Tab-separated table of C-alpha atoms in Angstrom:
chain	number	residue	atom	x	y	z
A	1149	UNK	CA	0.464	179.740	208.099
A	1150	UNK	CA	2.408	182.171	210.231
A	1151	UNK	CA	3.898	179.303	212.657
A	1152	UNK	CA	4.201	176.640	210.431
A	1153	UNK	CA	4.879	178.061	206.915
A	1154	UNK	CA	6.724	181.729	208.256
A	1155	UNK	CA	8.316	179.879	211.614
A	1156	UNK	CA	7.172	183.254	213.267
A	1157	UNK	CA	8.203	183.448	217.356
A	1158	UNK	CA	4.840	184.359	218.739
A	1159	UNK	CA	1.843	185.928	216.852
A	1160	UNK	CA	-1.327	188.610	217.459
A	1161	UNK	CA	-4.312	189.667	215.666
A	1162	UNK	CA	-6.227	192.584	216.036
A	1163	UNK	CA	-9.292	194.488	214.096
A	1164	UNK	CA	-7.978	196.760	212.083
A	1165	UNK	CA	-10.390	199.541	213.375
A	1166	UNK	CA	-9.843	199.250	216.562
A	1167	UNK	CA	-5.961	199.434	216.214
A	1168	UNK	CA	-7.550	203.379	214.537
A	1169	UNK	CA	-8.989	203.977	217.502
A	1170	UNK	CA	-5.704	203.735	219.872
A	1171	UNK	CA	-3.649	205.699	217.296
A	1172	UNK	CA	-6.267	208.402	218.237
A	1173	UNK	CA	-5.547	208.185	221.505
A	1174	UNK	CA	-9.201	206.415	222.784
A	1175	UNK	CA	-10.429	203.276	223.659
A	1176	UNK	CA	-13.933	203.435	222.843
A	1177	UNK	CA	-15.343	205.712	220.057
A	1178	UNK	CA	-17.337	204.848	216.270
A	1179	UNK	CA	-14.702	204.089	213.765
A	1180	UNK	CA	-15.281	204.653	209.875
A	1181	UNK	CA	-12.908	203.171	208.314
A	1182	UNK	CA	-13.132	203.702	204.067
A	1183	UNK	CA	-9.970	201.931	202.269
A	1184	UNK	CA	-9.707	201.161	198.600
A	1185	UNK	CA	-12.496	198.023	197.994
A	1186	UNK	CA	-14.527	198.084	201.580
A	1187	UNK	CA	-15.873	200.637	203.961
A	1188	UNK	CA	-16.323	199.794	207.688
A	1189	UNK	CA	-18.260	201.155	210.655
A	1190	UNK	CA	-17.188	199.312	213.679
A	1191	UNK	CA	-18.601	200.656	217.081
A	1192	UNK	CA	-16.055	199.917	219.786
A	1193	UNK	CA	-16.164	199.816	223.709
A	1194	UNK	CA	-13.339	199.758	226.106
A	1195	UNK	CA	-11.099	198.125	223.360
A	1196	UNK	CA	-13.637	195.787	222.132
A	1197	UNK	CA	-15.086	195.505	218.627
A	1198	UNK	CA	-19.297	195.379	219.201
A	1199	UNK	CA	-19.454	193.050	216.160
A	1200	UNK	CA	-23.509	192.988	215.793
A	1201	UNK	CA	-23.456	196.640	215.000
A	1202	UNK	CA	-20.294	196.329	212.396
A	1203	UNK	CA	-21.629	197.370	209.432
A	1204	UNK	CA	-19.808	196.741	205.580
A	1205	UNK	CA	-20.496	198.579	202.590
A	1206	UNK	CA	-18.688	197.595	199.280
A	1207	UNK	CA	-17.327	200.762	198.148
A	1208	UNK	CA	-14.106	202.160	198.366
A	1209	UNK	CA	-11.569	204.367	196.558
A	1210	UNK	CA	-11.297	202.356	193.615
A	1211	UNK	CA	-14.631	202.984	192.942
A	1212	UNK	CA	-14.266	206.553	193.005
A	1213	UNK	CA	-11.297	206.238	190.768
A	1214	UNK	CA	-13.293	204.333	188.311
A	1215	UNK	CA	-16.002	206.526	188.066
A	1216	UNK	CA	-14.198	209.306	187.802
A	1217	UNK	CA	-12.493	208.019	184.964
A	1218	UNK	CA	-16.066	207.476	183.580
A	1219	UNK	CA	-16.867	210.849	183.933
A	1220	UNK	CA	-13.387	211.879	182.264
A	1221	UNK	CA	-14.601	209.564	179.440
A	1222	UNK	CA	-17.945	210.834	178.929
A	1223	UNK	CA	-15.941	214.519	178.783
A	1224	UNK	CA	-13.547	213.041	176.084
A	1225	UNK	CA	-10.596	211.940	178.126
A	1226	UNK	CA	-9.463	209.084	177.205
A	1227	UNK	CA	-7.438	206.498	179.759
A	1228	UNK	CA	-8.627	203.017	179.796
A	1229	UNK	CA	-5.213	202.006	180.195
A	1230	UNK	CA	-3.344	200.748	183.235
A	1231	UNK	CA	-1.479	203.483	183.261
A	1232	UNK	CA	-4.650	205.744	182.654
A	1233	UNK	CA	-5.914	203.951	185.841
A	1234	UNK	CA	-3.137	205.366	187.928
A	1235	UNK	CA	-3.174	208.695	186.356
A	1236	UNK	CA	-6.847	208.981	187.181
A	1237	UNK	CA	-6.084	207.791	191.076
A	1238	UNK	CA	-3.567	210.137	191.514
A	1239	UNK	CA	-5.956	212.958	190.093
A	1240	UNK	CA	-8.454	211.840	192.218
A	1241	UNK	CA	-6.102	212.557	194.854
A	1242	UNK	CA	-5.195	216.162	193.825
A	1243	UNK	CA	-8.385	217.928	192.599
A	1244	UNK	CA	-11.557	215.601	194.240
A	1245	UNK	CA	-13.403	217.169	196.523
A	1246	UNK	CA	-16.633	216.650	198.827
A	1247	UNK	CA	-19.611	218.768	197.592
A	1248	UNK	CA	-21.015	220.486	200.862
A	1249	UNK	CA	-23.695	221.403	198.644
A	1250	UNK	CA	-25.636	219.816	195.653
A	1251	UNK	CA	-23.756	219.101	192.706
A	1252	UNK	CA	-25.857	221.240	190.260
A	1253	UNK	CA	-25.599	224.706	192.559
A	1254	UNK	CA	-21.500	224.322	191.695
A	1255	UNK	CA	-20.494	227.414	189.371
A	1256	UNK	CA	-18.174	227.407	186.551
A	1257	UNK	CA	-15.932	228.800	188.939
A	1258	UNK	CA	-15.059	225.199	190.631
A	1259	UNK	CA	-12.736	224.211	187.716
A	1260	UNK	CA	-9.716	223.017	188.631
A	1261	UNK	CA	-6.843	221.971	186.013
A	1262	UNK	CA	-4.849	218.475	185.744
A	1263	UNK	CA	-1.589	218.040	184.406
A	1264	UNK	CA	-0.583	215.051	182.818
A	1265	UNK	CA	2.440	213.817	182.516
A	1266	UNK	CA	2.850	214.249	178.710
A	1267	UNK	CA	1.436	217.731	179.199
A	1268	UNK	CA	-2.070	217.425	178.278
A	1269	UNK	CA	-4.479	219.449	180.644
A	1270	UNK	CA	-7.651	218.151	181.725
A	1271	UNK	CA	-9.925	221.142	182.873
A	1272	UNK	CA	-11.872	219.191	186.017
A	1273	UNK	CA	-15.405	220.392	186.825
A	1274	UNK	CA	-18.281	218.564	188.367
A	1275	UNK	CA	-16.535	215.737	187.993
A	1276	UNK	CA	-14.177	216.427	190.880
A	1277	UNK	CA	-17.343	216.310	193.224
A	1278	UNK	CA	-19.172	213.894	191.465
A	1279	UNK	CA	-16.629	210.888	191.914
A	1280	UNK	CA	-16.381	211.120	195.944
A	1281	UNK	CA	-19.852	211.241	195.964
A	1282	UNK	CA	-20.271	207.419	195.582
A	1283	UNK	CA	-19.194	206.695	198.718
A	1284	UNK	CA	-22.753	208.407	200.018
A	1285	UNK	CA	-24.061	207.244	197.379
A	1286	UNK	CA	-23.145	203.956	196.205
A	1287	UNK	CA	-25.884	203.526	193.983
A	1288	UNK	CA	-23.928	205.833	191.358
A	1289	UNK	CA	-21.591	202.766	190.889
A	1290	UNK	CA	-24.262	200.112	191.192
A	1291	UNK	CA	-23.603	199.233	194.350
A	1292	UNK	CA	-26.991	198.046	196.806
A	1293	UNK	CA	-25.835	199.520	200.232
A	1294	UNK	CA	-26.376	203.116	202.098
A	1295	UNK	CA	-23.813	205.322	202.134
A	1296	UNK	CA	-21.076	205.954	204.538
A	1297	UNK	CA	-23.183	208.586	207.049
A	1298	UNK	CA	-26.003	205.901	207.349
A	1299	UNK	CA	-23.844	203.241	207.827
A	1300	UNK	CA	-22.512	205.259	210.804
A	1301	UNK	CA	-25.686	206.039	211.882
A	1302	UNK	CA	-27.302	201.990	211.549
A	1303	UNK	CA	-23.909	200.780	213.201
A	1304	UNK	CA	-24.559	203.625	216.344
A	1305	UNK	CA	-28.133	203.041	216.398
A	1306	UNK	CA	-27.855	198.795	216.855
A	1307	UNK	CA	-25.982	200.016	219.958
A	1308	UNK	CA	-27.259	199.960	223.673
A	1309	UNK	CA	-29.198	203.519	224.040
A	1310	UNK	CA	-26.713	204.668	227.148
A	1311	UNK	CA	-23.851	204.136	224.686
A	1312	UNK	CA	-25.523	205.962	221.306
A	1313	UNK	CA	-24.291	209.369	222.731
A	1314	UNK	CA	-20.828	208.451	223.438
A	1315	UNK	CA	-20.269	206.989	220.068
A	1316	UNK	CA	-21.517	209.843	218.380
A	1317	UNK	CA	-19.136	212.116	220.523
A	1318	UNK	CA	-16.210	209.788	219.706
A	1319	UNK	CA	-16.262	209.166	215.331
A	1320	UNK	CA	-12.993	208.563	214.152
A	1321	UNK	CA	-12.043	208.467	210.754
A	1322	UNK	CA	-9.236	205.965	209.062
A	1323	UNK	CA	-8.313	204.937	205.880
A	1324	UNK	CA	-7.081	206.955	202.684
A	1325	UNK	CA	-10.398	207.206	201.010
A	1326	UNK	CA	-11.646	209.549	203.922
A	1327	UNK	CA	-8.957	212.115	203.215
A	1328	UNK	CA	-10.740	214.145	200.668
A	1329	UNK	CA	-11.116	217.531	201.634
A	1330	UNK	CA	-14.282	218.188	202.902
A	1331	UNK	CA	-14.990	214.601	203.779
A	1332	UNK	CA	-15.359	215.505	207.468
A	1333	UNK	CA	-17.715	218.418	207.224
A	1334	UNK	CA	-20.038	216.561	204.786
A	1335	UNK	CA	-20.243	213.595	207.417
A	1336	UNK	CA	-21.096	215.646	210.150
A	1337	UNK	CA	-23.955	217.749	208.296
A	1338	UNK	CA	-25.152	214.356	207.020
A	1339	UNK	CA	-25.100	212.910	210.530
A	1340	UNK	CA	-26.561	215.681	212.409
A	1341	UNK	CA	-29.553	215.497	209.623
A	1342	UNK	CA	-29.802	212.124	210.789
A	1343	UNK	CA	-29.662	212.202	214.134
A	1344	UNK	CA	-31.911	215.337	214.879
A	1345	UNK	CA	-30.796	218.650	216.005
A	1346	UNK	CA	-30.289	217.580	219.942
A	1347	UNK	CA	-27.746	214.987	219.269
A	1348	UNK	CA	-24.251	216.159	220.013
A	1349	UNK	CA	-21.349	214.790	217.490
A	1350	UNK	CA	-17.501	215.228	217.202
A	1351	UNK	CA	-15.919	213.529	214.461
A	1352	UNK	CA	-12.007	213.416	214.948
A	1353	UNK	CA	-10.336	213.324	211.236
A	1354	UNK	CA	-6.368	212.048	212.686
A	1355	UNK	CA	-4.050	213.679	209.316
A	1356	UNK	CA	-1.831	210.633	209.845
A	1357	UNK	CA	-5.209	208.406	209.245
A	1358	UNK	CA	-4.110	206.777	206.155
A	1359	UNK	CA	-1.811	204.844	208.515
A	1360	UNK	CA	-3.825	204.808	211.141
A	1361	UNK	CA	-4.076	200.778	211.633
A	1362	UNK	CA	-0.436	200.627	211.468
A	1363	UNK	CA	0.095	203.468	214.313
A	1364	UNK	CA	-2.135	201.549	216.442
A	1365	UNK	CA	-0.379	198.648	215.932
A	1366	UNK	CA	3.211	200.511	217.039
A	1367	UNK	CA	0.946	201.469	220.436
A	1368	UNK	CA	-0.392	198.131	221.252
A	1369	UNK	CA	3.254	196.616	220.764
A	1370	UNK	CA	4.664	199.248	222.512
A	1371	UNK	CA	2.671	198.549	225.860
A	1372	UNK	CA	4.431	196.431	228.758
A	1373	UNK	CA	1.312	194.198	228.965
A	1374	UNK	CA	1.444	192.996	225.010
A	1375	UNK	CA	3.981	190.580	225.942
A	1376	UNK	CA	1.006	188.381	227.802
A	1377	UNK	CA	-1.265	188.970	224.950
A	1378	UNK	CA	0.819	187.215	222.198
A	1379	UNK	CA	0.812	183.177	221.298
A	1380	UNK	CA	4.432	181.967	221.434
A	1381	UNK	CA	5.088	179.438	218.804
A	1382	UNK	CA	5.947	176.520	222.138
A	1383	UNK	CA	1.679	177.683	222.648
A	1384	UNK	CA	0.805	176.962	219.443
A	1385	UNK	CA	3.037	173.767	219.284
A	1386	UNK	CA	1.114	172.687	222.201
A	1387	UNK	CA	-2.485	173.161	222.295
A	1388	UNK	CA	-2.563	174.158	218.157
A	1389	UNK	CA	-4.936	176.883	216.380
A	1390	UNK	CA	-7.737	176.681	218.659
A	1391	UNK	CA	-5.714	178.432	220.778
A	1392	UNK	CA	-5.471	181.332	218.370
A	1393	UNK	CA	-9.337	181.629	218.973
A	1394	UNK	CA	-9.600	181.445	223.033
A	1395	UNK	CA	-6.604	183.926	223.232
A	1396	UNK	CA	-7.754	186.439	220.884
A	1397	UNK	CA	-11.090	187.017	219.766
């Protein structure tokens, strides 16, 4: 489509995650990458994606959106609308937090208020730590997968052993659904449950990591050796798209 629809000069494809890991400055490292529909946990070494250990869970930050406008609705908020919809993302974004703690223990003290644009204030309790919690949970949204600190922990452990520990030293995080504050901390407690109390584990949280595929990207393009990495539209012409294949993945 790009050549013959786009008439683009030359062409290259990369994983996503492991443009996240050069943005962060590494080459090999665990990258969790949570976006709006998917999450991702792609083990990578010395550039290169170990695709039997990816692992995929179906739950993103639209699901925490949606379920936090279920909660709203069960407290008698109203906003099944579209525009409800994007009021309720962009509270998720202000007031959700991760619970380093379980939900119940939270005091009264935890609420936080929401103003909407007509006004209205929506007093936010619970629900603020309820809604991230689907993505370690994903059974709160019907969803049959673990959540994100065992999928880190599956997609380390179908690794070689001599590579476990490195992985675990190197956990990057990427995507806008792992910006909630306290994200981080919750992973690492999760993961160190996990893992036992030997195992060693840094988890690098980039601020930037929203982006972080597209920072990659800017790197790779940037280096003096991308220029032999690329198909030129005269490859294509000649040997065609199986050339896309032998050339990049």
């Amino acid at each position: 489509v790009m050549f013959e629809s786009f008439n683009v000069p030359s062409l290259f494809v990369s994983n996503q995650a492991v443009l996240s890991l050069y943005a962060s400055g590494r080459t090999t490292g665990m990258v969790l990458d949570a976006g709006h529909g998917v999450t991702y946990t792609v083990p990578i070494y010395e550039g290169f994606a170990l695709s039997h250990a990816i692992n995929r869970v179906d739950v993103g930050g639209g699901d925490v959106t949606n379920y936090l406008r279920l909660l709203l609705r069960r407290g008698g908020y109203n906003l099944e609308t579209s525009a409800g919809l994007e009021t309720v993302r962009r509270m998720k974004e202000t007031v959700c937090e991760v619970s380093q703690q379980p939900l119940m223990e939270h005091k009264a003290t935890v609420t936080k208020p929401y103003v909407l644009p007509d006004g209205t204030v929506i007093e936010t309790a619970l629900e603020r730590f309820q809604a991230p919690e689907v993505l370690f949970d994903p059974w709160l949204v019907g969803v049959e997968g673990p959540g994100v600190h065992h999928s880190v922990f599956s997609s380390v452990s179908k690794c070689d052993l001599d590579l476990r520990k490195t992985l675990l030293r190197q956990i990057v995080l990427a995507g806008g659904s792992t910006l909630f504050s306290g994200f981080g901390d919750r992973l690492l407690s999760d993961l160190r449950r996990l893992a036992g109390g030997g195992s060693k584990i840094r988890i690098s949280a980039p601020p930037e990591r929203k982006y972080s595929g597209w920072i990659g990207g800017s790197i790779l393009a940037s280096l003096a050796s991308f220029k032999t990495m690329w198909v030129s539209a005269e490859e294509y012409a000649e040997h065609g798209p199986q050339l896309l294949h032998t050339k990049m993945f």
